[in-house]
Amino acid sequence: MASKDIKVQVNHLTKKFGDLLVLDDISFNINKGEFVCIVGPTGCGKTTFLNLLTRLIEPTSGEILIDGKPADPHVHNISFVFQEPSAFPWLTAQQNIEYGLKIKKKSSEEIKSQVDKIIGLLGLEKFRNAYPHEMSVSMEQRVVIGRAFALNPDLLLMDEPYGQMDIKMRYYLEDEVIRLWKATGSTVLFITHNLEEAVYLAERVLILSNKPAKIKAEKKVDLPRPRSVSDDKFVEIRKDITDMIKWW
Ligand SMILES: Nc1ncnc2c1ncn2[C@@H]1O[C@H](COP(=O)(O)OP(=O)(O)OP(=O)(O)O)[C@@H](O)[C@H]1O
Ligand SMILES: [Mg+2]
């Protein structure tokens, strides 16, 4: 793979908190426009990895490069969707989606066209002027996802964003995130405990071990979209990954 196709390069990343070794010499790449899922047991260091990417914390050793330069939220456009919906309660759906674009001082025409596109893709027209307290949790999470994609991020980080949702809403939002990913060409790193979700979403799944986390395996998912969870090939890939996590 030519280096111009690589968006994120993780080189020998190690993180200790005091004596506690959490990430143990992790190396992998994420390609431009790729949708990668990371699965790993509770407490193995997934959120720690995202916190390193956004420079909330510094590595003990090793490095993370975005477009060949050290990851830096002041230089790179990194968006984050957390497990708990985190729309700004004092802003409407539309204002939440505009928020980052205004901070980036985009022109009003650019903001309008981008916000209209995202609202259209998310089917949020009727909720443009609604506040988070007037929405269901899943609706609020859609607004947060819209806010994240609106920035055309270099990298979109999603940390178990659908953990709290029922299965129907989860399927719906999974399709939505795929639609937005295709429409924007963003590179997405999505963390989940749910293997079916990982196979449904990802082009590649990275499987982490127990703490101290290493990458135990990776699995390419070269299934056409839309995917079906009951398709034979889908079931086979999910089973392969299930076999790989038996050491958890
Ligand atoms: N700031 C910190 N100081 C000390 N230890 C920490 C800190 N942050 C995380 N840890 C420890 O590092 C390990 C990994 O935590 P992390 O939150 O990254 O796991 P995770 O894989 O995201 O887990 P989960 O699946 O439950 O979200 C845990 O043992 C945690 O207690
Ligand atoms: Mg976590």
mmCIF file of C-alpha atoms and ligand atoms in Angstrom:
data_model
loop_
_atom_site.group_PDB
_atom_site.id
_atom_site.type_symbol
_atom_site.label_atom_id
_atom_site.label_comp_id
_atom_site.label_asym_id
_atom_site.label_seq_id
_atom_site.Cartn_x
_atom_site.Cartn_y
_atom_site.Cartn_z
ATOM 1 C CA MET A 1 0.000 0.000 0.000
ATOM 2 C CA ALA A 2 1.489 3.366 -1.030
ATOM 3 C CA SER A 3 1.913 5.743 1.895
ATOM 4 C CA LYS A 4 -0.366 8.332 0.273
ATOM 5 C CA ASP A 5 -3.237 5.877 0.741
ATOM 6 C CA ILE A 6 -2.592 5.564 4.462
ATOM 7 C CA LYS A 7 -4.588 7.863 6.722
ATOM 8 C CA VAL A 8 -3.521 6.670 10.157
ATOM 9 C CA GLN A 9 -0.267 4.952 11.069
ATOM 10 C CA VAL A 10 0.106 3.473 14.529
ATOM 11 C CA ASN A 11 3.749 2.635 15.221
ATOM 12 C CA HIS A 12 4.768 0.577 18.246
ATOM 13 C CA LEU A 13 2.248 2.313 20.472
ATOM 14 C CA THR A 14 2.640 1.534 24.165
ATOM 15 C CA LYS A 15 0.698 3.056 27.052
ATOM 16 C CA LYS A 16 1.265 2.499 30.748
ATOM 17 C CA PHE A 17 -0.619 4.108 33.612
ATOM 18 C CA GLY A 18 2.003 3.876 36.362
ATOM 19 C CA ASP A 19 2.874 0.165 36.468
ATOM 20 C CA LEU A 20 -0.254 -0.861 34.577
ATOM 21 C CA LEU A 21 0.606 -1.798 30.997
ATOM 22 C CA VAL A 22 -2.556 -1.202 28.926
ATOM 23 C CA LEU A 23 -1.429 -1.054 25.281
ATOM 24 C CA ASP A 24 1.558 -3.230 24.435
ATOM 25 C CA ASP A 25 3.487 -2.291 21.293
ATOM 26 C CA ILE A 26 0.564 -1.902 18.895
ATOM 27 C CA SER A 27 1.156 -1.254 15.190
ATOM 28 C CA PHE A 28 -1.374 -1.001 12.377
ATOM 29 C CA ASN A 29 -2.490 1.294 9.555
ATOM 30 C CA ILE A 30 -5.877 2.620 8.511
ATOM 31 C CA ASN A 31 -6.307 3.498 4.853
ATOM 32 C CA LYS A 32 -7.935 6.675 3.568
ATOM 33 C CA GLY A 33 -11.695 6.317 3.471
ATOM 34 C CA GLU A 34 -11.607 2.963 5.201
ATOM 35 C CA PHE A 35 -14.203 1.874 7.785
ATOM 36 C CA VAL A 36 -12.393 -0.083 10.500
ATOM 37 C CA CYS A 37 -13.981 -1.668 13.556
ATOM 38 C CA ILE A 38 -12.037 -2.540 16.688
ATOM 39 C CA VAL A 39 -13.374 -5.233 18.978
ATOM 40 C CA GLY A 40 -11.820 -6.195 22.285
ATOM 41 C CA PRO A 41 -12.742 -7.245 25.801
ATOM 42 C CA THR A 42 -13.891 -4.783 28.444
ATOM 43 C CA GLY A 43 -11.057 -2.782 29.936
ATOM 44 C CA CYS A 44 -8.447 -3.824 27.349
ATOM 45 C CA GLY A 45 -7.640 -0.245 26.347
ATOM 46 C CA LYS A 46 -9.948 0.715 23.462
ATOM 47 C CA THR A 47 -10.959 4.088 24.875
ATOM 48 C CA THR A 48 -7.356 4.660 25.944
ATOM 49 C CA PHE A 49 -6.346 4.214 22.309
ATOM 50 C CA LEU A 50 -8.889 6.834 21.178
ATOM 51 C CA ASN A 51 -7.719 9.188 23.920
ATOM 52 C CA LEU A 52 -4.174 8.824 22.588
ATOM 53 C CA LEU A 53 -5.382 9.615 19.078
ATOM 54 C CA THR A 54 -7.018 12.835 20.226
ATOM 55 C CA ARG A 55 -3.984 13.643 22.430
ATOM 56 C CA LEU A 56 -6.065 13.752 25.578
ATOM 57 C CA ILE A 57 -3.228 11.610 26.927
ATOM 58 C CA GLU A 58 0.313 10.993 25.680
ATOM 59 C CA PRO A 59 1.804 7.591 24.800
ATOM 60 C CA THR A 60 4.501 6.013 26.943
ATOM 61 C CA SER A 61 6.295 5.165 23.700
ATOM 62 C CA GLY A 62 5.510 4.865 20.029
ATOM 63 C CA GLU A 63 3.539 7.251 17.855
ATOM 64 C CA ILE A 64 0.334 7.838 15.933
ATOM 65 C CA LEU A 65 0.613 9.629 12.583
ATOM 66 C CA ILE A 66 -2.243 11.084 10.546
ATOM 67 C CA ASP A 67 -1.328 11.869 6.930
ATOM 68 C CA GLY A 68 2.272 11.216 7.920
ATOM 69 C CA LYS A 69 2.314 13.823 10.737
ATOM 70 C CA PRO A 70 1.920 13.316 14.500
ATOM 71 C CA ALA A 71 -1.801 13.160 15.361
ATOM 72 C CA ASP A 72 -2.834 16.591 16.600
ATOM 73 C CA PRO A 73 -6.409 17.859 16.992
ATOM 74 C CA HIS A 74 -5.143 21.383 16.219
ATOM 75 C CA VAL A 75 -3.869 20.221 12.838
ATOM 76 C CA HIS A 76 -6.189 17.350 11.960
ATOM 77 C CA ASN A 77 -9.911 17.355 11.793
ATOM 78 C CA ILE A 78 -10.884 14.619 14.252
ATOM 79 C CA SER A 79 -14.533 14.096 15.257
ATOM 80 C CA PHE A 80 -15.713 11.961 18.155
ATOM 81 C CA VAL A 81 -19.012 10.244 18.936
ATOM 82 C CA PHE A 82 -19.257 8.884 22.492
ATOM 83 C CA GLN A 83 -21.365 6.107 23.895
ATOM 84 C CA GLU A 84 -23.695 8.538 25.672
ATOM 85 C CA PRO A 85 -25.460 10.996 23.371
ATOM 86 C CA SER A 86 -23.804 14.360 23.837
ATOM 87 C CA ALA A 87 -25.751 16.930 21.833
ATOM 88 C CA PHE A 88 -25.456 20.434 23.271
ATOM 89 C CA PRO A 89 -28.732 20.808 25.189
ATOM 90 C CA TRP A 90 -29.018 24.558 24.555
ATOM 91 C CA LEU A 91 -28.850 24.184 20.766
ATOM 92 C CA THR A 92 -31.430 22.879 18.283
ATOM 93 C CA ALA A 93 -30.669 19.922 15.986
ATOM 94 C CA GLN A 94 -29.653 22.275 13.203
ATOM 95 C CA GLN A 95 -27.514 24.436 15.497
ATOM 96 C CA ASN A 96 -25.793 21.327 16.883
ATOM 97 C CA ILE A 97 -24.902 20.215 13.358
ATOM 98 C CA GLU A 98 -23.687 23.728 12.448
ATOM 99 C CA TYR A 99 -21.626 24.092 15.588
ATOM 100 C CA GLY A 100 -18.244 22.779 14.437
ATOM 101 C CA LEU A 101 -18.553 24.462 11.037
ATOM 102 C CA LYS A 102 -19.082 27.823 12.731
ATOM 103 C CA ILE A 103 -16.059 27.268 14.942
ATOM 104 C CA LYS A 104 -14.054 26.514 11.813
ATOM 105 C CA LYS A 105 -15.341 29.840 10.418
ATOM 106 C CA LYS A 106 -16.801 28.334 7.263
ATOM 107 C CA SER A 107 -18.771 30.690 5.023
ATOM 108 C CA SER A 108 -22.527 30.871 5.601
ATOM 109 C CA GLU A 109 -23.206 29.356 2.150
ATOM 110 C CA GLU A 110 -20.903 26.446 2.887
ATOM 111 C CA ILE A 111 -22.501 25.904 6.302
ATOM 112 C CA LYS A 112 -25.989 25.960 4.840
ATOM 113 C CA SER A 113 -25.241 23.504 2.053
ATOM 114 C CA GLN A 114 -23.373 21.121 4.343
ATOM 115 C CA VAL A 115 -26.053 21.236 7.060
ATOM 116 C CA ASP A 116 -28.853 20.726 4.524
ATOM 117 C CA LYS A 117 -27.001 17.731 3.083
ATOM 118 C CA ILE A 118 -26.505 16.123 6.509
ATOM 119 C CA ILE A 119 -30.079 16.833 7.634
ATOM 120 C CA GLY A 120 -31.329 15.308 4.376
ATOM 121 C CA LEU A 121 -29.134 12.216 4.714
ATOM 122 C CA LEU A 122 -30.309 11.728 8.308
ATOM 123 C CA GLY A 123 -33.961 12.473 7.545
ATOM 124 C CA LEU A 124 -33.999 15.113 10.290
ATOM 125 C CA GLU A 125 -35.997 17.785 8.399
ATOM 126 C CA LYS A 126 -38.889 17.729 10.860
ATOM 127 C CA PHE A 127 -36.565 17.998 13.829
ATOM 128 C CA ARG A 128 -34.381 20.865 12.622
ATOM 129 C CA ASN A 129 -35.663 23.212 15.293
ATOM 130 C CA ALA A 130 -36.118 20.678 18.081
ATOM 131 C CA TYR A 131 -33.932 20.740 21.188
ATOM 132 C CA PRO A 132 -32.296 17.561 22.565
ATOM 133 C CA HIS A 133 -34.776 17.360 25.480
ATOM 134 C CA GLU A 134 -37.568 17.133 22.890
ATOM 135 C CA MET A 135 -35.937 14.113 21.227
ATOM 136 C CA SER A 136 -35.575 10.426 22.001
ATOM 137 C CA VAL A 137 -32.090 9.192 22.919
ATOM 138 C CA SER A 138 -31.631 7.644 19.485
ATOM 139 C CA MET A 139 -32.742 10.832 17.740
ATOM 140 C CA GLU A 140 -30.241 12.785 19.820
ATOM 141 C CA GLN A 141 -27.522 10.304 18.873
ATOM 142 C CA ARG A 142 -28.384 10.858 15.195
ATOM 143 C CA VAL A 143 -27.876 14.593 15.701
ATOM 144 C CA VAL A 144 -24.488 13.930 17.304
ATOM 145 C CA ILE A 145 -23.509 11.663 14.409
ATOM 146 C CA GLY A 146 -24.627 14.381 11.981
ATOM 147 C CA ARG A 147 -22.559 16.943 13.875
ATOM 148 C CA ALA A 148 -19.516 14.669 13.618
ATOM 149 C CA PHE A 149 -19.882 13.986 9.885
ATOM 150 C CA ALA A 150 -20.716 17.621 9.044
ATOM 151 C CA LEU A 151 -17.094 18.586 9.603
ATOM 152 C CA ASN A 152 -15.922 16.214 6.876
ATOM 153 C CA PRO A 153 -13.487 14.907 9.443
ATOM 154 C CA ASP A 154 -10.137 13.460 8.490
ATOM 155 C CA LEU A 155 -10.975 10.835 11.002
ATOM 156 C CA LEU A 156 -14.209 9.991 12.747
ATOM 157 C CA LEU A 157 -13.873 8.104 16.020
ATOM 158 C CA MET A 158 -16.909 6.289 17.374
ATOM 159 C CA ASP A 159 -16.678 4.658 20.813
ATOM 160 C CA GLU A 160 -19.560 2.193 21.146
ATOM 161 C CA PRO A 161 -22.054 4.798 19.972
ATOM 162 C CA TYR A 162 -24.967 2.364 19.812
ATOM 163 C CA GLY A 163 -24.343 0.538 23.069
ATOM 164 C CA GLN A 164 -27.568 1.740 24.663
ATOM 165 C CA MET A 165 -29.904 1.277 21.708
ATOM 166 C CA ASP A 166 -32.442 -1.435 21.102
ATOM 167 C CA ILE A 167 -31.753 -3.732 18.186
ATOM 168 C CA LYS A 168 -34.117 -2.089 15.717
ATOM 169 C CA MET A 169 -32.704 1.383 16.311
ATOM 170 C CA ARG A 170 -29.209 -0.046 16.168
ATOM 171 C CA TYR A 171 -29.836 -1.559 12.709
ATOM 172 C CA TYR A 172 -31.305 1.731 11.573
ATOM 173 C CA LEU A 173 -28.370 3.799 12.808
ATOM 174 C CA GLU A 174 -25.858 1.321 11.412
ATOM 175 C CA ASP A 175 -27.353 1.870 7.965
ATOM 176 C CA GLU A 176 -27.278 5.599 8.546
ATOM 177 C CA VAL A 177 -23.629 5.674 9.476
ATOM 178 C CA ILE A 178 -22.826 3.669 6.338
ATOM 179 C CA ARG A 179 -24.836 6.101 4.218
ATOM 180 C CA LEU A 180 -22.977 9.081 5.690
ATOM 181 C CA TRP A 181 -19.622 7.353 5.382
ATOM 182 C CA LYS A 182 -20.252 6.655 1.676
ATOM 183 C CA ALA A 183 -21.524 10.169 1.008
ATOM 184 C CA THR A 184 -18.626 11.940 2.770
ATOM 185 C CA GLY A 185 -15.692 9.594 2.133
ATOM 186 C CA SER A 186 -14.575 9.977 5.774
ATOM 187 C CA THR A 187 -12.226 7.514 7.423
ATOM 188 C CA VAL A 188 -14.052 5.880 10.329
ATOM 189 C CA LEU A 189 -12.729 4.018 13.367
ATOM 190 C CA PHE A 190 -15.620 2.402 15.187
ATOM 191 C CA ILE A 191 -15.339 0.555 18.499
ATOM 192 C CA THR A 192 -17.883 -2.053 19.456
ATOM 193 C CA HIS A 193 -18.375 -5.127 21.634
ATOM 194 C CA ASN A 194 -20.905 -6.453 19.182
ATOM 195 C CA LEU A 195 -19.347 -8.800 16.615
ATOM 196 C CA GLU A 196 -22.392 -8.765 14.361
ATOM 197 C CA GLU A 197 -22.241 -4.982 14.293
ATOM 198 C CA ALA A 198 -18.531 -5.086 13.438
ATOM 199 C CA VAL A 199 -19.076 -7.464 10.499
ATOM 200 C CA TYR A 200 -22.073 -5.458 9.336
ATOM 201 C CA LEU A 201 -20.165 -2.168 9.286
ATOM 202 C CA ALA A 202 -16.486 -2.731 8.736
ATOM 203 C CA GLU A 203 -14.268 -3.256 5.766
ATOM 204 C CA ARG A 204 -11.753 -4.647 8.251
ATOM 205 C CA VAL A 205 -12.095 -5.764 11.861
ATOM 206 C CA LEU A 206 -9.159 -5.538 14.287
ATOM 207 C CA ILE A 207 -9.381 -7.913 17.228
ATOM 208 C CA LEU A 208 -7.623 -6.902 20.433
ATOM 209 C CA SER A 209 -6.509 -9.246 23.199
ATOM 210 C CA ASN A 210 -7.071 -8.828 26.903
ATOM 211 C CA LYS A 211 -5.004 -6.188 28.669
ATOM 212 C CA PRO A 212 -2.182 -5.545 27.966
ATOM 213 C CA ALA A 213 -3.788 -5.209 24.559
ATOM 214 C CA LYS A 214 -2.120 -6.405 21.419
ATOM 215 C CA ILE A 215 -3.720 -6.867 18.025
ATOM 216 C CA LYS A 216 -4.439 -10.583 18.046
ATOM 217 C CA ALA A 217 -5.872 -10.798 14.558
ATOM 218 C CA GLU A 218 -7.537 -8.885 11.804
ATOM 219 C CA LYS A 219 -10.273 -9.918 9.424
ATOM 220 C CA LYS A 220 -11.182 -8.350 6.123
ATOM 221 C CA VAL A 221 -14.908 -8.173 5.435
ATOM 222 C CA ASP A 222 -15.265 -8.061 1.663
ATOM 223 C CA LEU A 223 -19.026 -8.409 1.511
ATOM 224 C CA PRO A 224 -21.170 -6.256 -0.775
ATOM 225 C CA ARG A 225 -23.556 -3.703 0.753
ATOM 226 C CA PRO A 226 -26.237 -3.614 1.921
ATOM 227 C CA ARG A 227 -25.198 -6.615 3.990
ATOM 228 C CA SER A 228 -27.496 -9.201 5.419
ATOM 229 C CA VAL A 229 -26.771 -10.698 8.836
ATOM 230 C CA SER A 230 -28.313 -13.990 7.746
ATOM 231 C CA ASP A 231 -26.293 -14.325 4.539
ATOM 232 C CA ASP A 232 -24.100 -17.485 4.577
ATOM 233 C CA LYS A 233 -20.865 -15.595 3.968
ATOM 234 C CA PHE A 234 -21.765 -13.071 6.693
ATOM 235 C CA VAL A 235 -22.420 -15.843 9.205
ATOM 236 C CA GLU A 236 -19.125 -17.500 8.268
ATOM 237 C CA ILE A 237 -17.083 -14.337 8.847
ATOM 238 C CA ARG A 238 -18.829 -13.674 12.151
ATOM 239 C CA LYS A 239 -18.093 -17.230 13.217
ATOM 240 C CA ASP A 240 -14.414 -16.855 12.279
ATOM 241 C CA ILE A 241 -14.169 -13.770 14.473
ATOM 242 C CA THR A 242 -16.052 -15.491 17.285
ATOM 243 C CA ASP A 243 -13.454 -18.286 17.135
ATOM 244 C CA MET A 244 -10.661 -15.704 17.288
ATOM 245 C CA ILE A 245 -11.967 -14.211 20.541
ATOM 246 C CA LYS A 246 -12.146 -17.480 22.450
ATOM 247 C CA TRP A 247 -9.099 -16.380 24.446
ATOM 248 C CA TRP A 248 -11.044 -13.491 26.021
HETATM 249 N N1 LIG B 1 -6.352 7.748 33.361
HETATM 250 C C1 LIG B 1 -6.167 6.496 33.780
HETATM 251 N N2 LIG B 1 -5.402 6.204 34.848
HETATM 252 C C2 LIG B 1 -5.208 4.945 35.246
HETATM 253 N N3 LIG B 1 -5.715 3.853 34.644
HETATM 254 C C3 LIG B 1 -6.503 4.065 33.579
HETATM 255 C C4 LIG B 1 -6.774 5.390 33.072
HETATM 256 N N4 LIG B 1 -7.578 5.290 31.989
HETATM 257 C C5 LIG B 1 -7.800 3.960 31.822
HETATM 258 N N5 LIG B 1 -7.158 3.239 32.766
HETATM 259 C C6 LIG B 1 -7.135 1.765 32.849
HETATM 260 O O1 LIG B 1 -6.718 1.275 31.598
HETATM 261 C C7 LIG B 1 -7.421 0.091 31.240
HETATM 262 C C8 LIG B 1 -8.089 0.295 29.909
HETATM 263 O O2 LIG B 1 -9.173 1.202 30.029
HETATM 264 P P1 LIG B 1 -10.078 1.632 28.808
HETATM 265 O O3 LIG B 1 -11.120 2.538 29.315
HETATM 266 O O4 LIG B 1 -9.210 2.113 27.715
HETATM 267 O O5 LIG B 1 -10.712 0.231 28.368
HETATM 268 P P2 LIG B 1 -11.824 -0.086 27.255
HETATM 269 O O6 LIG B 1 -11.247 -1.149 26.390
HETATM 270 O O7 LIG B 1 -12.273 1.175 26.628
HETATM 271 O O8 LIG B 1 -12.983 -0.730 28.149
HETATM 272 P P3 LIG B 1 -14.580 -0.741 27.890
HETATM 273 O O9 LIG B 1 -14.820 -1.838 26.924
HETATM 274 O O10 LIG B 1 -15.109 -1.086 29.241
HETATM 275 O O11 LIG B 1 -15.002 0.613 27.416
HETATM 276 C C9 LIG B 1 -8.378 -0.180 32.409
HETATM 277 O O12 LIG B 1 -7.764 -1.104 33.264
HETATM 278 C C10 LIG B 1 -8.506 1.168 33.070
HETATM 279 O O13 LIG B 1 -8.786 1.017 34.431
HETATM 280 MG MG MG B 2 -14.134 2.131 26.537
#
